[in-house]
Amino acid sequence: METTATPPDITTGLPPPTEDIALPNPDVSHADPKSSSEPTELNDYTTERSEPMETNDFSNEPGAEPQAQPESQPRKRRRRRKRIFTDMISSTASRLRVLRPHAKSSTASAVDEDEDADALTGYLRKRRGPSDLSKEVDIEALIAISVGFPVDSLTEEEIEANVVPQIGGTEQANYIIVRNHILARWRSNVAVWLTRDHVLESIRVEHKNLVNSAYNFLLHHGYINFGIAPAIKDVKNKASDELPLGSVIVIGAGLSGLVAARQLIFLGFKVVVLEGRARPGGRVRTKRMSGSDDSVVGAADLGGSVLTGINGNPLGVLARQLGWPLHKVRDICPLYLPNGMMVNSDVDSKVESSFNKLLDRVCKLRQGIMEEIRSVDISLGTALEAFRRVYKVAEEPLERMLLDWHLANLEYANATLLSNLSMAFWDQDDPYEMGGDHCFIPGGNGRLVRALAEDLPIFYERPVGCVRYGSDGVMVYAGGQEYQGDMVLCTAPLGVLKRGNIEFVPELPQRKKDAIDRLGFGLLNKVAILFPYDFWGGEIDTFGHLTEDPGMRGEFFLFYSYSAVAGGPLLIALVAGEAAVKFEKNSPVESVNRVLEILKGIFSPKGIAVPDPVQAVCTRWGQDQFSYGSYSYVAVGASGDDYDILAESVADRVFFAGEATNKQYPATMHGAFLSGMREAAHIMRVARRRSVSPTAKVNAINHESNDVDPLFESPDLAFGSFAVLFDPQSTDVESNALLRVAVMSGKSEVDHIHLFGLLQRKQAMELNGLEDDVKRMEMLAHTFRVGLVGINSLCNGAESLISRIKSVKSNPN
Ligand SMILES: Cc1cc2nc3c(=O)[nH]c(=O)nc-3n(C[C@H](O)[C@H](O)[C@H](O)COP(=O)(O)OP(=O)(O)OC[C@H]3O[C@@H](n4cnc5c(N)ncnc54)[C@H](O)[C@@H]3O)c2cc1C
């Protein structure tokens, strides 16, 4: 009878990276609850706004006792429905084996397999048999996949970093094996600093160049030796004798800003972090709740809470480094009717399966119209409702209520109404979703934030109002002061960018402003209630509540029990969809009373009295001036590409990180974390490029050398002085294309320089349709507003496009 909306995670079939899997560990004890300096009152139904909160609010958060998990009858559910990608595993492992053909071994005892891996990792054969070696290499590949690496190709970041001299071929295949090996090696013990010499112990010396390349890449991009283990911090904190690579002003001390700042300092930059609030963490906020006498306390995560998928998750690595055992969120979730009765399990499974079928139908519909999808995009809500009517799904009132519960759950995952979500792209990030259990960090995520913020140069209560940038650097204005730097990294949430609260001078490029407008930034709110004791029972982590009014289906539709991790009897009720917006207009007392009414409706019929709360807190993320919402979503008319556009840097001076810049992992804490690492590496690349050619400015354009010109030997379009290369991975008319224009620089015809620009495929075709170059230049500048620059001044989006073109040209099959 039990089904789950979640397919097996991608590591099924082979042993997962066990160190990343968190299971409840009843043997491990935690720190005792301690007192905090935060003043609280009994029955203090406070409202959380953009509160000026002391940083020491995070001190002394209680530890928690994880509990054993007896799994009982109610149904299993998860936060988000995933599509099934079972193919990934088999193709992954088999393709890897193709890369490593089997051959005779020279040793008498060895069997004829794994020659390539043996040649690279000769040490392994000494310790284990060859089939073990094969397994080992496969497992290392799976670990790399869980961290987000493709199985037999390079990432765009790797191509940009020139990790191998030539893309494709044996060298690349060997590099991948070495890279996976280093990654897996560090992941097997994240408490220590993995040195290059350690790696060389297990790789043959003739492959030293591959080790250097893979090691440098993984280190600089924050895939190894990151985090807050004492041994890691010791190495990272050692002052470097080298001159700083430059100075970076980081706007925002949320996860992305904190991670980026730490990594930038390690990479050799001077860094300052400007934070508008009086605390670090941004949308991760753990509030210590307690009664007046501190007899009960609880750590409540009012923002980001669940580590959604632990395999490969960098936040899981941090928890391991600090020795914090994670608590697996048990996905058993009984549902209760408004009258307090538990939903009949037959009806429950019938409606859940109908709900999944509706989603499948939407999937099939869009597959059928993939080509036209951008122009015919409608909302997911509209599509689901149309199919519901056609197939007469959930017409009975009870079934309708149940279906509404599932829709509310989807609105929670996406922080918005289904009527706002793009049918075409709402789940574009599904293929990348981190596998493994969903987990809580005992004591709340604020503990991680505190550890990440330690020793960083953060200036609190410095709301940035303006960023000026130019060829000489950046100037940031915050709290009446000016900060000057070489570069700025903006991690302000999409909600803040949408409001225009930070002025950019000159204005951001139109394409970025359009992406900011198109992407959605939604709302999810919470009511956290600390009770004098746990009356709901400790054996489940979630239970749901059905509502008759479809418009209010998201109102307290799901309760999370944090008793296992908060250090006290804490419940958090979620408010999603339309209800989340209405919720912000209600008084906190009204909202808490409504939650209590629902709880009484569920528990009183069972003879269980609901006690008065000790303390309750309601969030107001929509009114928070440092976020204006909860997290991003793909709105109708937007697509996953908009996340990439948000990530693009401007003029090599202004960089962007944050969850809404992460196409693979948006709307999550780990997405924010990874975006911070990504931008630190990006800033380093740009700074190095600049330091190699410090005069790579407009007047030095004709001296710029580039490896892009050879790509134009066979352009996709050529007309007049113009040549164009299309994105080889997309036929979309709005996909990016790289334009090269030959401009006369002297008197003779051969005296010309090349300028470059990024435009859309359809714009290139329009230019092709014009009669002469003068008209083309006019259209380019005035209609398309595309500026031409030297190759080194192209934006980040161009870098990844060039990587894709290079990759295809060097490996046409
Ligand atoms: C209610 C809620 C529930 C969530 N649940 C989960 C979950 O269960 N699992 C999960 O993985 N994720 C969850 N998330 C999402 C997750 O919390 C975020 O994706 C992540 O924390 C975002 O980090 P960030 O660094 O991108 O942005 P932020 O954390 O918002 O950091 C940006 C920082 O910039 C600061 N700032 C803004 N404007 C200015 C300015 N003008 N000047 C200076 N500073 C400024 C902000 O104060 C903030 O500190 C949830 C979020 C919310 C709100």
Short mmCIF file of C-alpha atoms in Angstrom, two decimals, residues 29 55 173 293 311 321 576 728 761 802 809:
data_model
loop_
_atom_site.label_atom_id
_atom_site.label_comp_id
_atom_site.label_asym_id
_atom_site.label_seq_id
_atom_site.Cartn_x
_atom_site.Cartn_y
_atom_site.Cartn_z
CA SER A 29 25.07 12.20 22.64
CA THR A 55 24.86 37.93 16.39
CA ALA A 173 39.46 10.02 -19.62
CA ASP A 293 12.33 29.97 33.30
CA ASN A 311 24.63 12.52 -0.88
CA GLN A 321 33.60 17.86 10.04
CA ALA A 576 2.35 27.83 1.57
CA PRO A 728 25.99 23.90 -30.25
CA ARG A 761 20.63 33.31 -32.52
CA ILE A 802 32.93 29.40 -25.82
CA LYS A 809 34.62 21.60 -32.36
#
